[in-house]
Every structure is written in C-alpha cells, then in structure tokens.
Coordinates of N, CA and C in Angstrom, one line a residue:
X24 N 141.0 141.2 107.8 CA 141.6 142.4 107.0 C 142.2 143.2 108.2
X25 N 143.1 144.0 107.9 CA 143.5 145.0 109.0 C 142.6 145.6 109.6
X26 N 142.7 146.5 110.7 CA 142.1 147.1 111.7 C 141.0 148.1 111.0
X27 N 141.9 148.7 109.8 CA 140.8 149.4 109.2 C 139.5 148.9 108.0
X28 N 140.0 147.4 107.9 CA 138.9 147.1 107.3 C 139.0 147.1 105.4
X29 N 138.1 147.1 104.7 CA 138.4 147.1 103.6 C 138.4 148.3 102.8
X30 N 138.1 149.5 103.7 CA 138.5 150.7 103.3 C 139.8 151.1 102.4
X31 N 140.7 150.2 102.8 CA 142.2 150.6 103.0 C 142.5 150.3 101.1
X32 N 141.7 149.5 100.4 CA 141.8 148.6 99.4 C 140.9 149.7 98.0
X33 N 141.7 150.2 97.4 CA 140.7 151.4 96.7 C 140.5 150.4 95.6
X34 N 139.5 150.8 94.9 CA 138.8 149.7 93.4 C 140.1 150.3 92.9
X35 N 140.0 148.9 91.6 CA 140.5 149.3 90.5 C 142.0 149.0 90.6
X36 N 142.7 149.1 89.4 CA 144.3 149.1 89.7 C 144.4 147.9 89.9
X37 N 145.4 147.6 91.6 CA 145.3 146.4 92.2 C 144.7 146.1 93.0
X38 N 143.9 147.1 93.8 CA 143.0 147.1 95.0 C 141.9 146.3 95.0
X39 N 141.1 145.9 94.0 CA 140.2 145.2 93.8 C 140.1 143.7 94.0
X40 N 141.7 143.1 93.0 CA 142.4 141.8 93.3 C 142.9 141.9 94.7
X41 N 143.9 142.7 95.4 CA 144.1 142.7 96.9 C 143.4 142.5 97.7
X42 N 142.1 143.0 97.8 CA 140.8 142.8 98.5 C 140.1 141.3 98.2
X43 N 140.1 140.9 97.2 CA 139.9 139.3 97.0 C 140.9 138.7 97.8
X44 N 142.5 138.8 97.1 CA 143.1 137.7 98.1 C 143.3 137.7 99.5
X45 N 142.7 139.1 100.1 CA 142.5 139.0 101.6 C 141.5 138.4 102.0
X46 N 140.8 138.5 101.5 CA 139.3 137.7 101.8 C 139.5 136.6 101.5
X47 N 140.3 136.0 100.3 CA 140.3 134.2 100.7 C 141.4 133.9 101.5
X48 N 142.2 134.4 101.9 CA 143.1 134.2 103.6 C 142.4 134.1 104.3
X49 N 141.2 134.8 104.8 CA 140.9 134.8 106.1 C 140.1 133.5 106.3
X50 N 140.6 132.9 107.4 CA 140.6 131.6 107.9 C 141.8 130.4 107.3
X51 N 142.9 130.9 106.7 CA 144.0 129.9 106.5 C 144.9 130.3 107.6
X52 N 145.3 129.2 107.8 CA 146.5 129.7 109.2 C 147.4 131.0 108.8
X53 N 147.8 131.4 110.0 CA 148.7 132.9 109.5 C 149.9 132.0 109.7
X54 N 150.9 133.2 108.8 CA 152.2 133.1 108.9 C 153.0 133.5 110.2
X55 N 153.6 132.5 110.8 CA 154.2 132.3 111.8 C 155.7 132.7 111.8
X56 N 156.3 133.6 112.9 CA 157.7 133.6 112.5 C 158.4 134.4 113.7
X57 N 159.6 134.0 114.2 CA 160.1 134.8 115.5 C 160.6 136.3 115.3
X58 N 160.3 136.9 116.3 CA 160.7 138.2 116.1 C 161.5 138.4 117.4
X59 N 162.7 139.6 117.5 CA 163.1 139.8 118.0 C 163.4 141.4 118.7
X60 N 164.0 141.5 119.7 CA 163.9 143.2 119.9 C 165.7 143.1 120.7
X61 N 166.0 144.3 120.6 CA 167.4 144.6 121.2 C 167.7 146.1 122.0
X62 N 168.5 146.1 122.2 CA 168.7 147.6 123.1 C 169.7 148.2 122.1
X63 N 169.8 149.7 122.0 CA 170.4 150.7 121.1 C 171.6 151.1 122.1
X64 N 172.3 152.1 121.5 CA 173.2 152.7 122.1 C 172.9 153.5 123.4
X65 N 171.4 154.0 123.5 CA 171.0 154.9 124.5 C 170.2 153.8 125.2
X66 N 170.5 152.8 125.2 CA 169.7 151.9 126.3 C 168.0 151.3 125.5
X67 N 167.5 152.3 124.8 CA 165.8 152.3 124.4 C 165.9 150.4 123.7
X68 N 164.8 150.0 123.8 CA 164.5 149.0 123.5 C 163.8 149.3 122.0
X69 N 164.8 148.5 120.9 CA 164.2 148.7 119.3 C 164.3 147.5 118.8
X70 N 163.7 147.2 117.6 CA 163.7 146.0 116.6 C 164.8 145.9 116.1
X71 N 165.0 144.7 115.9 CA 165.9 143.9 115.4 C 165.6 143.5 113.8
X72 N 165.8 144.6 112.9 CA 165.7 144.9 111.6 C 165.8 143.5 111.2
X73 N 167.2 143.3 111.0 CA 167.9 142.0 109.7 C 167.2 141.3 110.5
X74 N 167.1 140.4 111.9 CA 166.9 139.5 112.1 C 165.2 139.2 112.0
X75 N 164.1 140.0 112.1 CA 162.8 140.2 111.8 C 162.9 139.8 110.1
X76 N 163.6 140.6 109.5 CA 163.6 140.8 107.8 C 163.4 139.0 107.5
X77 N 164.7 138.8 107.9 CA 165.0 137.4 107.7 C 164.2 136.0 108.3
X78 N 163.6 136.6 109.5 CA 162.5 135.6 110.1 C 161.3 135.4 109.2
X79 N 160.9 136.7 108.8 CA 159.6 136.7 107.9 C 159.9 135.8 106.7
X80 N 161.2 136.2 106.0 CA 161.5 135.8 104.8 C 161.8 134.2 104.8
X81 N 162.3 133.8 105.9 CA 161.9 132.3 106.0 C 160.9 131.8 106.0
X82 N 159.8 132.4 106.8 CA 158.4 132.0 106.8 C 158.0 131.6 105.8
X83 N 157.7 132.4 105.1 CA 157.0 132.9 104.0 C 157.9 131.9 102.6
X84 N 159.0 132.4 102.4 CA 159.8 131.2 101.6 C 160.6 130.3 101.6
X85 N 161.0 129.7 102.7 CA 161.4 128.6 103.2 C 162.5 128.6 103.9
X86 N 163.0 127.8 104.9 CA 164.0 127.9 105.8 C 165.5 128.2 105.4
X87 N 165.4 127.6 104.1 CA 166.8 127.8 103.3 C 166.8 129.2 102.8
X88 N 165.5 130.0 102.6 CA 165.4 130.9 101.2 C 166.7 132.3 101.6
X89 N 166.7 132.4 102.9 CA 167.8 133.6 102.9 C 169.1 133.1 102.7
X90 N 169.7 133.5 101.8 CA 171.6 133.3 101.5 C 172.3 134.1 102.0
X91 N 171.9 135.6 102.2 CA 172.8 136.9 102.8 C 171.5 137.7 103.2
X92 N 172.0 138.3 104.1 CA 171.4 139.8 104.6 C 172.4 140.8 105.4
X93 N 172.2 142.0 104.7 CA 173.4 142.6 105.1 C 172.5 144.0 105.7
X94 N 172.9 144.6 106.9 CA 172.3 145.9 106.9 C 173.3 147.0 107.2
X95 N 173.0 148.4 106.6 CA 174.2 149.3 106.9 C 173.5 150.4 107.9
X96 N 172.5 149.9 108.9 CA 172.2 151.1 109.2 C 170.7 150.8 109.5
X97 N 169.6 150.9 110.4 CA 168.6 150.7 110.7 C 167.3 151.2 109.7
X98 N 167.6 152.0 108.5 CA 166.7 151.7 107.5 C 167.2 151.4 106.3
X99 N 168.2 150.3 106.2 CA 168.4 149.8 104.7 C 169.3 148.6 105.1
X100 N 168.5 147.4 104.3 CA 168.9 146.1 104.5 C 169.0 145.7 103.2
X101 N 170.1 144.9 102.6 CA 170.1 144.1 101.6 C 169.9 142.7 101.7
X102 N 169.4 142.0 100.5 CA 169.2 140.6 101.3 C 169.1 139.5 99.7
X103 N 170.0 138.5 99.7 CA 169.8 137.6 98.7 C 169.0 136.4 98.7
X104 N 168.1 136.1 98.2 CA 167.0 135.2 98.3 C 166.8 134.0 97.7
X105 N 166.8 132.9 97.4 CA 166.5 131.7 97.0 C 165.5 131.3 97.4
X106 N 164.1 131.2 97.1 CA 163.1 130.7 97.6 C 162.4 129.4 97.4
X107 N 162.1 128.7 98.2 CA 161.9 127.1 98.2 C 160.8 127.0 97.1
X108 N 160.9 126.3 96.2 CA 160.0 125.8 94.9 C 160.5 126.5 94.1
X109 N 161.6 127.8 93.9 CA 161.5 128.5 92.7 C 162.5 127.6 91.8
X110 N 162.9 127.9 90.1 CA 163.6 126.8 89.8 C 164.8 127.0 90.3
X111 N 165.5 125.8 90.4 CA 167.0 126.0 90.6 C 168.0 126.9 90.1
X112 N 168.6 127.7 90.9 CA 169.7 128.6 90.7 C 168.8 130.1 90.4
X113 N 167.6 130.0 90.4 CA 167.1 131.6 90.6 C 166.9 132.2 91.9
X114 N 167.5 133.1 91.9 CA 168.1 134.1 93.2 C 167.9 135.3 92.6
X115 N 167.5 136.0 93.8 CA 166.7 137.3 93.8 C 167.7 138.1 94.5
X116 N 168.0 139.4 94.3 CA 168.8 140.6 95.1 C 167.8 141.3 95.4
X117 N 167.2 141.5 96.8 CA 166.1 142.8 97.6 C 166.9 143.7 98.1
X118 N 166.5 144.7 97.7 CA 166.7 146.6 98.9 C 165.7 146.8 99.4
X119 N 165.7 147.1 100.4 CA 164.6 147.7 101.6 C 165.1 148.4 102.1
X120 N 164.3 149.9 101.8 CA 165.0 151.0 102.7 C 163.8 151.9 103.1
X121 N 163.9 152.2 104.4 CA 162.6 152.9 104.9 C 162.4 154.3 104.5
X122 N 161.5 154.3 104.0 CA 161.3 155.8 103.2 C 160.7 156.7 104.1
X123 N 159.7 156.2 105.4 CA 158.9 157.1 105.8 C 158.7 156.3 107.2
X124 N 158.2 157.1 108.5 CA 157.8 156.9 109.5 C 157.2 157.5 110.1
X125 N 155.9 157.0 110.9 CA 154.9 158.1 111.3 C 154.7 157.1 112.9
X126 N 154.4 157.6 114.2 CA 154.1 157.5 115.1 C 153.5 158.4 115.9
X127 N 152.4 157.7 116.8 CA 151.5 158.6 117.4 C 151.9 158.3 118.6
X128 N 151.3 159.5 119.6 CA 151.7 159.3 121.0 C 151.4 158.6 121.8
X129 N 152.7 158.3 122.6 CA 152.2 157.0 123.3 C 151.3 157.3 124.1
X130 N 150.4 155.9 124.4 CA 149.1 155.6 125.4 C 149.0 155.1 126.5
X131 N 148.6 155.2 127.5 CA 148.7 154.0 128.8 C 147.3 153.2 128.1
X132 N 147.1 151.9 128.9 CA 146.0 150.8 128.2 C 144.7 152.3 128.3
X133 N 144.6 152.9 129.4 CA 143.2 153.4 129.5 C 143.3 154.4 128.4
X134 N 144.3 154.6 127.8 CA 144.1 155.6 126.2 C 144.4 157.0 126.8
X135 N 145.2 157.1 127.7 CA 145.5 158.5 128.2 C 147.2 159.0 127.4
X136 N 147.4 159.9 126.8 CA 148.8 160.3 126.3 C 149.6 160.5 127.6
X137 N 151.0 159.8 127.3 CA 151.7 159.5 128.7 C 153.1 160.2 128.4
X138 N 153.8 161.1 128.7 CA 155.3 161.6 128.4 C 155.8 161.4 129.7
X139 N 156.6 160.6 129.2 CA 157.4 160.3 130.3 C 158.5 159.8 129.6
X140 N 159.2 160.1 128.6 CA 160.3 159.8 128.1 C 161.4 159.8 128.9
X141 N 161.9 160.4 130.0 CA 162.9 160.4 130.9 C 162.9 158.9 131.8
X142 N 161.5 158.8 132.1 CA 161.1 157.4 133.3 C 161.0 156.2 132.2
X143 N 160.9 156.6 130.8 CA 161.2 155.4 129.7 C 159.8 154.5 130.2
X144 N 158.2 154.7 130.5 CA 157.2 154.3 130.3 C 156.3 154.3 129.0
X145 N 156.7 154.3 128.0 CA 156.1 153.9 127.3 C 155.4 152.7 127.2
X146 N 153.8 152.5 127.3 CA 153.2 151.5 127.5 C 152.6 151.1 125.9
X147 N 152.3 151.8 125.1 CA 151.8 151.3 124.1 C 152.1 152.9 122.8
X148 N 152.1 152.4 121.7 CA 152.3 153.3 121.0 C 152.1 152.6 119.5
X149 N 151.3 153.7 118.8 CA 150.8 152.9 117.4 C 151.8 153.7 116.1
X150 N 152.4 153.1 115.4 CA 153.1 153.8 114.2 C 152.8 153.1 113.1
X151 N 153.4 153.4 111.6 CA 153.3 153.0 110.6 C 155.0 153.3 109.6
X152 N 155.1 152.4 109.0 CA 156.5 152.6 108.1 C 156.1 152.7 106.9
X153 N 156.7 152.9 105.8 CA 156.6 152.9 104.5 C 158.3 152.5 104.1
X154 N 158.4 151.5 103.6 CA 159.6 150.7 102.8 C 159.6 150.8 101.3
X155 N 160.4 151.3 100.7 CA 160.5 151.0 99.3 C 161.6 149.5 99.3
X156 N 160.8 148.7 98.3 CA 161.3 147.5 98.0 C 161.4 147.3 96.4
X157 N 163.0 146.9 96.3 CA 163.4 146.7 95.2 C 163.9 145.4 94.7
X158 N 163.4 144.6 93.6 CA 163.5 143.5 93.7 C 164.2 142.9 92.1
X159 N 165.4 142.4 92.1 CA 166.0 142.1 90.7 C 166.3 140.6 90.8
X160 N 166.0 140.1 89.5 CA 166.7 138.7 89.6 C 168.0 138.7 89.3
X161 N 168.9 138.1 89.7 CA 170.5 137.8 89.8 C 170.7 137.2 88.6
X162 N 171.3 137.9 87.6 CA 171.9 137.2 86.5 C 172.6 135.8 86.7
X163 N 173.0 135.1 85.8 CA 174.0 133.9 85.8 C 172.8 132.5 86.2
X164 N 173.7 131.4 85.5 CA 173.2 130.2 86.3 C 171.8 129.7 85.3
X165 N 170.9 129.7 86.1 CA 169.7 129.2 85.6 C 169.0 130.9 84.9
X166 N 169.4 132.0 85.0 CA 169.0 132.8 84.6 C 170.0 133.6 83.5
X167 N 170.3 132.8 82.6 CA 171.3 133.1 81.5 C 170.4 133.9 80.4
X168 N 169.2 134.3 80.2 CA 168.4 134.9 79.4 C 168.7 136.3 80.2
X169 N 168.0 137.4 79.5 CA 168.3 138.5 79.8 C 167.1 138.7 81.4
X170 N 167.8 139.5 81.6 CA 166.8 139.6 83.6 C 165.9 140.8 83.3
X171 N 164.3 140.7 83.5 CA 163.4 141.8 83.6 C 163.9 142.8 84.4
X172 N 163.2 143.9 84.2 CA 163.9 145.2 84.8 C 163.0 145.2 86.3
X173 N 163.8 145.6 87.4 CA 163.8 145.4 88.4 C 162.2 145.8 89.0
X174 N 161.8 145.4 89.9 CA 160.2 145.0 90.6 C 160.5 146.4 91.5
X175 N 159.7 147.3 91.5 CA 159.6 148.6 93.0 C 158.6 148.5 93.3
X176 N 158.5 148.8 94.5 CA 157.1 149.2 95.1 C 157.2 149.5 96.7
X177 N 156.4 150.0 97.1 CA 156.4 150.6 98.5 C 155.2 149.8 99.2
X178 N 155.8 149.7 100.5 CA 155.0 148.9 101.4 C 154.9 149.6 102.8
X179 N 153.4 150.0 103.1 CA 153.3 151.0 104.2 C 152.7 149.4 105.4
X180 N 153.6 149.6 106.5 CA 153.0 148.6 107.5 C 152.6 149.2 108.8

C-alpha cells in the first residue's frame, strides 16, 4: 500500500472496497511503463506529461489503446482511448485537468532543507497533485445507444 498505509482508505462509500482491491494486488506484477523528462523554457527539468500519460495508458489498457492525445499546456490533456479487450468500436474521450498541486521544501538526502534555486541543486522533493478526470463514451458505431453521463472523479497522486 501507499507509504501512508490503510489510513488513506476511508471506510464506507468506496474506501472499504478500494482497500480490499489494493490488498488483493499485493504480490501481483507491478504496472511497468516508461516515463520521460524534458527541459522547460527556463532550463528546468520537468515531466513530459503527455508522453507519460500515454505511456501509463498503454501499459494499463494495451499498446494500441491511445488513439490520440493533445496537450494544451502543462495542466490539461485530452485523450481518445480504445482499450484492448473492450467491445469493437467502443471509444472513450478523456479530459485530464490538474486542479491543484502541493510540494514540500526540497531536502537533501540527509533530510535538511536546501534553498539553492539559483544553483539548481534540488536533490529530492515531495509533491502531490490532484487531477480531475472526466471520461465519456464517444457516441457512434458500436455505441449507437444513448451514452451514459460522463464519469467524473478527482485523483490525487
């Protein structure tokens, strides 16, 4: 389980079932995917969000799952997905929007705060990000029936 353990799973609603599923995953092979970093306009090393989102999607839904991905800034991606194993013609449109971020002060390996932005000597930092994920079934083809309403959730990592 995550470093904070089972205290992150609130009882009731979806927490109890989520904890059961998380415990059932212990010992199963981890999801493996490539991630990439790039330099921004100021020379800082930042995550290549579009590449990494596509990489995670392919690892979890099949190598051909990502039909399209568009990024209109560091906080917003739109994807079209056709997961492996889904009925033929079933396509999802996914909107991912970062709604909040938090980062703790940079620390050295010894745990001391290190303020050296001018020298760019950040060794480690801890951060959290909340993303609003909206998923809709794209109507048409195999989806001639009325599509269900969008599924919206916020995911914190």
